[in-house]
Amino acid sequence: MMMEEKLVINELELGKELANRLMNNLKHTSSVDSNKTLISDILRIYQNAIFMLSFNQDKNILKRSLEIDGKDSKNVFKKRKVSEKNTEKVKVFVATEQENGSIDDGHCWRKYGQKEIHGSKNPRAYYRCTHRFTQDCLAVKQVQKSDTDPSLFEVKYLGNHTCNNITSPKTTTNFSVSLTNTNIFEGNRVHVTEQSEDMKPTKSEEVMISLEDLENKKNIFRTFSFSNHEIENGVWKSNLFLGNFVEDLSPATSGSAITSEVLSAPAAVENSETADSYFSSLDNIIDFGQDWLWS
DNA sequence: TAAATTTGACCCAG
DNA sequence: CTGGGTCAAATTTA
């Protein structure tokens, strides 16, 4: 059995134990805080497990990187990259900015452009890794303020960091993920979708969390947090997910407060069936049936 | 003064 | 031709 599989089983067994403990807590009087902690831990464990399972597939994609066409290096403008269109990975998140106005995802970015986008109120900013030229790191991201909620930013990651200058976010960067009117989402379901660069959903890849009716901030919400992961020689070095992942999927309930926090950027889950069943299972695990405010 | 940002021009796919 | 991504000179910031 592979190392990762053992880790996943360990995680799931731990999750089961915590769920039992929670069940016990619910049967008897227990503090809300302790229940919250248990739920957080359980969800973290599931998230870890999913991430671990996805890793084997994901790391193959991580090996891909953009390549600059060296032949055109003397040209002022480089050819648009076409060949990677269908292979390059795109990660889409919605983030809230921090107090200093930045979105700290643990990487250093250099802004290199900004464009007005047809049909959008807000311009899109283009960032590339600060270490693009020193370390040939070809990671790129696009940030655009949400039209529907100015406090949110849609963050799209293209390419993967090959630099070794990853730092832990100094403060919590809030990444929530909004429901968009694209076909990525279906109702209240959470879909895990990989998108090719042309934004057509193809196969499952990204964790996309839906917040239905974002303007009203009601109906469902999910919160999840995780730290930068460290992977060395294919072995997990640290606990990936630290935080909370809260949801209220009961259609009968409404008025839930929404806050979403993620400590770092992208998590990737490769298999949609896995992810769907994962989220479906959460439906069974968590039945708040009442408004639930995270402190 | 080096690094980062701004911004108009350029380029290419559709 | 248009929209969106990138470049690089000018400008700002630390």
CSV table of C-alpha atoms (C1' of nucleotides) in Angstrom, one decimal:
chain,number,residue,atom,x,y,z
A,1,MET,CA,0.0,0.0,0.0
A,2,MET,CA,1.3,3.4,-0.8
A,3,MET,CA,2.3,5.8,1.8
A,4,GLU,CA,-0.4,8.3,0.8
A,5,GLU,CA,-3.1,5.6,1.1
A,6,LYS,CA,-2.1,4.7,4.6
A,7,LEU,CA,-2.2,8.4,5.5
A,8,VAL,CA,-5.6,8.7,4.1
A,9,ILE,CA,-6.9,5.7,6.0
A,10,ASN,CA,-5.4,7.1,9.2
A,11,GLU,CA,-7.0,10.4,8.6
A,12,LEU,CA,-10.4,8.8,7.9
A,13,GLU,CA,-10.2,6.6,11.0
A,14,LEU,CA,-9.3,9.6,13.1
A,15,GLY,CA,-12.3,11.4,11.5
A,16,LYS,CA,-14.6,8.5,12.4
A,17,GLU,CA,-13.4,8.7,16.0
A,18,LEU,CA,-14.0,12.4,16.2
A,19,ALA,CA,-17.4,12.0,14.7
A,20,ASN,CA,-18.3,9.4,17.4
A,21,ARG,CA,-17.0,11.9,20.0
A,22,LEU,CA,-19.2,14.5,18.5
A,23,MET,CA,-22.2,12.2,18.5
A,24,ASN,CA,-21.5,11.6,22.2
A,25,ASN,CA,-21.3,15.3,22.8
A,26,LEU,CA,-24.6,15.9,21.1
A,27,LYS,CA,-26.3,13.2,23.2
A,28,HIS,CA,-25.1,14.8,26.3
A,29,THR,CA,-24.6,18.3,27.4
A,30,SER,CA,-21.5,19.8,25.9
A,31,SER,CA,-20.1,23.1,25.1
A,32,VAL,CA,-20.8,24.6,21.7
A,33,ASP,CA,-17.1,25.4,21.4
A,34,SER,CA,-16.1,21.8,21.8
A,35,ASN,CA,-18.6,20.7,19.2
A,36,LYS,CA,-17.3,23.4,16.8
A,37,THR,CA,-13.8,22.2,17.4
A,38,LEU,CA,-14.8,18.6,16.7
A,39,ILE,CA,-16.6,19.6,13.5
A,40,SER,CA,-13.6,21.6,12.4
A,41,ASP,CA,-11.3,18.7,13.0
A,42,ILE,CA,-13.5,16.2,11.2
A,43,LEU,CA,-13.9,18.5,8.2
A,44,ARG,CA,-10.2,19.1,8.1
A,45,ILE,CA,-9.5,15.4,8.1
A,46,TYR,CA,-11.9,14.9,5.2
A,47,GLN,CA,-10.3,17.7,3.3
A,48,ASN,CA,-6.9,16.3,4.0
A,49,ALA,CA,-8.0,12.9,2.8
A,50,ILE,CA,-9.4,14.2,-0.4
A,51,PHE,CA,-6.4,16.3,-1.0
A,52,MET,CA,-4.1,13.3,-0.5
A,53,LEU,CA,-6.1,11.1,-2.8
A,54,SER,CA,-6.0,13.8,-5.4
A,55,PHE,CA,-2.3,14.3,-5.0
A,56,ASN,CA,-1.1,11.5,-7.1
A,57,GLN,CA,-2.9,12.7,-10.1
A,58,ASP,CA,-2.4,16.3,-9.3
A,59,LYS,CA,1.4,16.0,-9.1
A,60,ASN,CA,1.5,14.9,-12.6
A,61,ILE,CA,-0.1,18.1,-13.7
A,62,LEU,CA,2.2,20.0,-11.4
A,63,LYS,CA,5.0,18.9,-13.5
A,64,ARG,CA,3.7,20.7,-16.5
A,65,SER,CA,4.9,24.2,-16.8
A,66,LEU,CA,4.7,26.9,-19.3
A,67,GLU,CA,7.6,27.3,-21.6
A,68,ILE,CA,8.6,30.5,-23.2
A,69,ASP,CA,9.4,30.2,-26.9
A,70,GLY,CA,13.1,30.9,-26.9
A,71,LYS,CA,13.2,31.5,-30.6
A,72,ASP,CA,11.1,34.6,-30.1
A,73,SER,CA,13.1,36.0,-27.3
A,74,LYS,CA,14.3,38.8,-29.5
A,75,ASN,CA,10.8,39.8,-30.4
A,76,VAL,CA,9.2,42.5,-28.4
A,77,PHE,CA,6.0,40.6,-28.1
A,78,LYS,CA,6.0,36.9,-27.5
A,79,LYS,CA,3.8,34.6,-29.3
A,80,ARG,CA,0.6,33.8,-27.5
A,81,LYS,CA,0.8,30.4,-26.0
A,82,VAL,CA,-1.6,28.2,-27.9
A,83,SER,CA,-0.3,24.7,-27.4
A,84,GLU,CA,-0.9,24.7,-23.6
A,85,LYS,CA,-4.5,25.8,-24.0
A,86,ASN,CA,-6.0,22.5,-23.2
A,87,THR,CA,-3.5,21.3,-20.8
A,88,GLU,CA,-2.7,24.3,-18.6
A,89,LYS,CA,-4.3,24.2,-15.3
A,90,VAL,CA,-6.5,27.1,-14.1
A,91,LYS,CA,-7.6,27.5,-10.5
A,92,VAL,CA,-10.3,29.9,-9.8
A,93,PHE,CA,-11.0,31.3,-6.4
A,94,VAL,CA,-12.8,34.1,-4.8
A,95,ALA,CA,-10.9,35.9,-2.2
A,96,THR,CA,-11.5,38.8,0.1
A,97,GLU,CA,-8.7,41.3,0.5
A,98,GLN,CA,-6.8,41.8,3.6
A,99,GLU,CA,-6.5,44.9,5.7
A,100,ASN,CA,-3.6,46.1,3.7
A,101,GLY,CA,-5.5,45.6,0.5
A,102,SER,CA,-3.5,42.7,-0.7
A,103,ILE,CA,-4.4,39.1,-1.2
A,104,ASP,CA,-1.7,37.2,0.5
A,105,ASP,CA,-1.5,33.6,-0.9
A,106,GLY,CA,2.1,33.0,0.2
A,107,HIS,CA,3.7,34.0,-3.1
A,108,CYS,CA,5.2,37.2,-4.3
A,109,TRP,CA,3.5,38.6,-7.3
A,110,ARG,CA,4.4,41.4,-9.7
A,111,LYS,CA,1.7,43.2,-11.5
A,112,TYR,CA,2.3,43.4,-15.2
A,113,GLY,CA,-1.0,44.6,-16.6
A,114,GLN,CA,-4.6,45.6,-16.1
A,115,LYS,CA,-7.4,45.5,-18.5
A,116,GLU,CA,-11.0,46.6,-18.6
A,117,ILE,CA,-13.0,43.5,-19.3
A,118,HIS,CA,-16.0,43.6,-21.6
A,119,GLY,CA,-19.2,43.2,-19.6
A,120,SER,CA,-17.5,43.6,-16.2
A,121,LYS,CA,-17.6,46.7,-14.1
A,122,ASN,CA,-14.2,46.1,-12.7
A,123,PRO,CA,-10.8,45.8,-14.5
A,124,ARG,CA,-8.8,42.6,-14.3
A,125,ALA,CA,-5.3,42.8,-13.0
A,126,TYR,CA,-2.5,40.5,-14.2
A,127,TYR,CA,0.2,39.3,-12.0
A,128,ARG,CA,3.2,37.1,-12.5
A,129,CYS,CA,5.6,35.6,-10.0
A,130,THR,CA,8.2,38.0,-8.8
A,131,HIS,CA,10.8,35.3,-9.5
A,132,ARG,CA,9.8,34.8,-13.1
A,133,PHE,CA,13.2,35.9,-14.4
A,134,THR,CA,15.4,34.9,-11.5
A,135,GLN,CA,14.0,31.4,-11.2
A,136,ASP,CA,12.0,31.0,-14.3
A,137,CYS,CA,8.9,30.7,-12.3
A,138,LEU,CA,6.0,31.0,-14.8
A,139,ALA,CA,3.1,31.1,-12.4
A,140,VAL,CA,0.6,33.8,-13.2
A,141,LYS,CA,-2.6,35.0,-11.6
A,142,GLN,CA,-5.5,37.2,-12.5
A,143,VAL,CA,-7.4,39.2,-10.0
A,144,GLN,CA,-10.7,40.9,-10.6
A,145,LYS,CA,-13.0,42.5,-8.2
A,146,SER,CA,-16.4,40.8,-8.1
A,147,ASP,CA,-19.2,42.7,-9.8
A,148,THR,CA,-21.7,41.4,-7.4
A,149,ASP,CA,-19.8,41.9,-4.2
A,150,PRO,CA,-17.0,44.5,-4.2
A,151,SER,CA,-15.5,43.0,-1.1
A,152,LEU,CA,-14.7,39.9,-3.0
A,153,PHE,CA,-12.0,39.2,-5.6
A,154,GLU,CA,-12.1,36.5,-8.2
A,155,VAL,CA,-8.6,35.1,-8.4
A,156,LYS,CA,-7.5,32.9,-11.2
A,157,TYR,CA,-4.3,31.0,-11.0
A,158,LEU,CA,-2.5,29.8,-14.2
A,159,GLY,CA,0.6,27.8,-14.2
A,160,ASN,CA,2.4,26.5,-11.2
A,161,HIS,CA,5.1,28.0,-9.1
A,162,THR,CA,8.5,26.5,-9.8
A,163,CYS,CA,10.2,29.0,-7.6
A,164,ASN,CA,11.1,28.0,-4.0
A,165,ASN,CA,10.1,31.2,-2.4
A,166,ILE,CA,6.8,30.1,-0.9
A,167,THR,CA,6.1,31.8,2.3
A,168,SER,CA,3.3,31.3,4.7
A,169,PRO,CA,0.7,34.0,4.6
A,170,LYS,CA,1.4,36.4,7.4
A,171,THR,CA,-2.2,36.8,8.1
A,172,THR,CA,-5.3,35.0,7.1
A,173,THR,CA,-6.2,35.6,3.6
A,174,ASN,CA,-9.9,35.1,3.1
A,175,PHE,CA,-10.8,33.0,0.2
A,176,SER,CA,-14.5,32.4,-0.2
A,177,VAL,CA,-15.8,31.0,-3.4
A,178,SER,CA,-18.9,32.4,-4.9
A,179,LEU,CA,-21.6,31.0,-6.9
A,180,THR,CA,-21.4,32.2,-10.4
A,181,ASN,CA,-23.9,32.0,-13.1
A,182,THR,CA,-21.8,29.6,-15.1
A,183,ASN,CA,-22.5,26.0,-15.6
A,184,ILE,CA,-19.9,25.1,-13.1
A,185,PHE,CA,-22.5,25.0,-10.5
A,186,GLU,CA,-25.8,23.4,-10.2
A,187,GLY,CA,-28.1,24.7,-7.6
A,188,ASN,CA,-26.8,24.2,-4.2
A,189,ARG,CA,-24.4,21.5,-5.2
A,190,VAL,CA,-20.8,22.0,-4.9
A,191,HIS,CA,-18.9,21.1,-8.0
A,192,VAL,CA,-15.3,20.3,-8.3
A,193,THR,CA,-14.2,21.4,-11.7
A,194,GLU,CA,-11.1,21.6,-13.8
A,195,GLN,CA,-11.1,24.3,-16.3
A,196,SER,CA,-9.0,24.6,-19.3
A,197,GLU,CA,-7.6,28.0,-20.1
A,198,ASP,CA,-10.6,28.9,-22.2
A,199,MET,CA,-12.7,28.5,-19.1
A,200,LYS,CA,-14.8,25.7,-20.5
A,201,PRO,CA,-15.3,23.3,-17.6
A,202,THR,CA,-13.8,20.0,-18.6
A,203,LYS,CA,-13.1,17.5,-16.0
A,204,SER,CA,-13.2,17.7,-12.3
A,205,GLU,CA,-10.2,19.5,-10.7
A,206,GLU,CA,-10.9,22.6,-8.7
A,207,VAL,CA,-12.6,23.0,-5.4
A,208,MET,CA,-15.3,25.4,-6.3
A,209,ILE,CA,-17.6,26.3,-3.5
A,210,SER,CA,-21.0,27.7,-4.3
A,211,LEU,CA,-22.5,30.5,-2.4
A,212,GLU,CA,-26.0,30.8,-3.8
A,213,ASP,CA,-27.4,34.2,-3.9
A,214,LEU,CA,-24.2,35.9,-3.0
A,215,GLU,CA,-25.8,39.3,-3.0
A,216,ASN,CA,-28.2,38.4,-0.2
A,217,LYS,CA,-25.6,36.3,1.6
A,218,LYS,CA,-28.1,33.7,2.6
A,219,ASN,CA,-28.9,30.2,1.8
A,220,ILE,CA,-25.8,28.1,1.9
A,221,PHE,CA,-22.3,28.8,2.9
A,222,ARG,CA,-19.2,26.9,3.2
A,223,THR,CA,-16.0,27.8,5.0
A,224,PHE,CA,-12.8,26.1,4.7
A,225,SER,CA,-9.2,26.9,5.6
A,226,PHE,CA,-6.0,25.2,4.9
A,227,SER,CA,-2.4,26.1,5.1
A,228,ASN,CA,0.3,25.9,2.5
A,229,HIS,CA,1.1,22.4,1.9
A,230,GLU,CA,4.5,21.0,1.7
A,231,ILE,CA,5.3,18.1,-0.5
A,232,GLU,CA,8.7,16.6,-0.6
A,233,ASN,CA,9.4,13.6,-2.7
A,234,GLY,CA,5.8,12.9,-2.9
A,235,VAL,CA,5.4,12.7,0.8
A,236,TRP,CA,3.2,14.9,2.9
A,237,LYS,CA,5.1,16.9,5.4
A,238,SER,CA,2.5,18.7,7.1
A,239,ASN,CA,-1.1,18.8,8.0
A,240,LEU,CA,-2.8,20.5,5.1
A,241,PHE,CA,-6.0,21.9,6.3
A,242,LEU,CA,-6.3,23.8,9.5
A,243,GLY,CA,-9.6,25.4,9.6
A,244,ASN,CA,-13.2,25.3,9.3
A,245,PHE,CA,-15.5,24.2,6.6
A,246,VAL,CA,-19.0,25.0,7.5
A,247,GLU,CA,-22.1,24.6,5.5
A,248,ASP,CA,-25.8,24.8,5.8
A,249,LEU,CA,-27.3,22.9,3.0
A,250,SER,CA,-30.7,22.5,4.4
A,251,PRO,CA,-33.0,24.2,2.0
A,252,ALA,CA,-35.4,24.8,4.8
A,253,THR,CA,-33.0,27.0,6.6
A,254,SER,CA,-31.9,30.4,5.6
A,255,GLY,CA,-30.4,33.5,6.9
A,256,SER,CA,-27.0,31.9,7.7
A,257,ALA,CA,-24.2,34.3,8.1
A,258,ILE,CA,-21.5,33.8,5.6
A,259,THR,CA,-17.8,34.1,6.2
A,260,SER,CA,-15.2,32.1,4.4
A,261,GLU,CA,-11.6,31.8,5.2
A,262,VAL,CA,-8.8,30.1,3.6
A,263,LEU,CA,-5.3,30.5,4.7
A,264,SER,CA,-3.7,30.0,1.4
A,265,ALA,CA,-4.6,29.6,-2.2
A,266,PRO,CA,-5.4,26.7,-4.3
A,267,ALA,CA,-6.4,23.3,-3.2
A,268,ALA,CA,-7.0,20.8,-5.9
A,269,VAL,CA,-9.1,17.8,-6.0
A,270,GLU,CA,-8.9,15.7,-9.1
A,271,ASN,CA,-11.8,13.5,-9.2
A,272,SER,CA,-15.2,14.9,-9.4
A,273,GLU,CA,-17.0,11.7,-8.3
A,274,THR,CA,-14.8,11.6,-5.2
A,275,ALA,CA,-15.4,15.2,-4.6
A,276,ASP,CA,-19.1,15.0,-5.1
A,277,SER,CA,-19.4,12.1,-2.9
A,278,TYR,CA,-17.3,13.9,-0.4
A,279,PHE,CA,-19.5,16.8,-0.3
A,280,SER,CA,-22.6,14.7,-0.4
A,281,SER,CA,-21.3,12.8,2.6
A,282,LEU,CA,-20.9,16.1,4.3
A,283,ASP,CA,-24.6,16.6,3.9
A,284,ASN,CA,-25.1,13.6,6.0
A,285,ILE,CA,-22.4,14.4,8.5
A,286,ILE,CA,-23.5,17.9,9.1
A,287,ASP,CA,-27.1,18.7,9.8
A,288,PHE,CA,-27.1,22.0,11.5
A,289,GLY,CA,-30.7,22.6,11.0
A,290,GLN,CA,-30.2,26.0,12.4
A,291,ASP,CA,-28.2,29.1,11.9
A,292,TRP,CA,-24.6,28.5,12.8
A,293,LEU,CA,-22.3,31.3,13.4
A,294,TRP,CA,-18.6,30.7,13.5
A,295,SER,CA,-17.0,32.8,16.0
B,1,DT,C1',17.8,53.9,-6.4
B,2,DA,C1',16.0,49.5,-7.1
B,3,DA,C1',11.7,47.5,-7.1
B,4,DA,C1',6.9,47.8,-8.0
B,5,DT,C1',3.0,49.8,-10.4
B,6,DT,C1',0.6,52.1,-14.1
B,7,DT,C1',-0.9,52.5,-18.6
B,8,DG,C1',-1.2,52.8,-23.5
B,9,DA,C1',0.4,50.1,-27.3
B,10,DC,C1',0.9,45.8,-29.4
B,11,DC,C1',-0.3,41.1,-30.5
B,12,DC,C1',-3.2,37.1,-31.5
B,13,DA,C1',-7.3,34.1,-31.5
B,14,DG,C1',-11.9,34.0,-32.6
C,1,DC,C1',-12.6,43.8,-36.0
C,2,DT,C1',-12.8,43.0,-31.1
C,3,DG,C1',-11.6,41.4,-26.6
C,4,DG,C1',-8.2,39.9,-23.7
C,5,DG,C1',-3.3,38.9,-22.5
C,6,DT,C1',1.3,40.9,-22.5
C,7,DC,C1',5.0,44.2,-23.0
C,8,DA,C1',7.8,48.0,-21.6
C,9,DA,C1',8.4,53.0,-20.9
C,10,DA,C1',7.1,56.2,-17.5
C,11,DT,C1',5.9,56.9,-13.0
C,12,DT,C1',5.5,55.9,-8.2
C,13,DT,C1',6.9,53.8,-4.0
C,14,DA,C1',9.8,52.1,-0.3
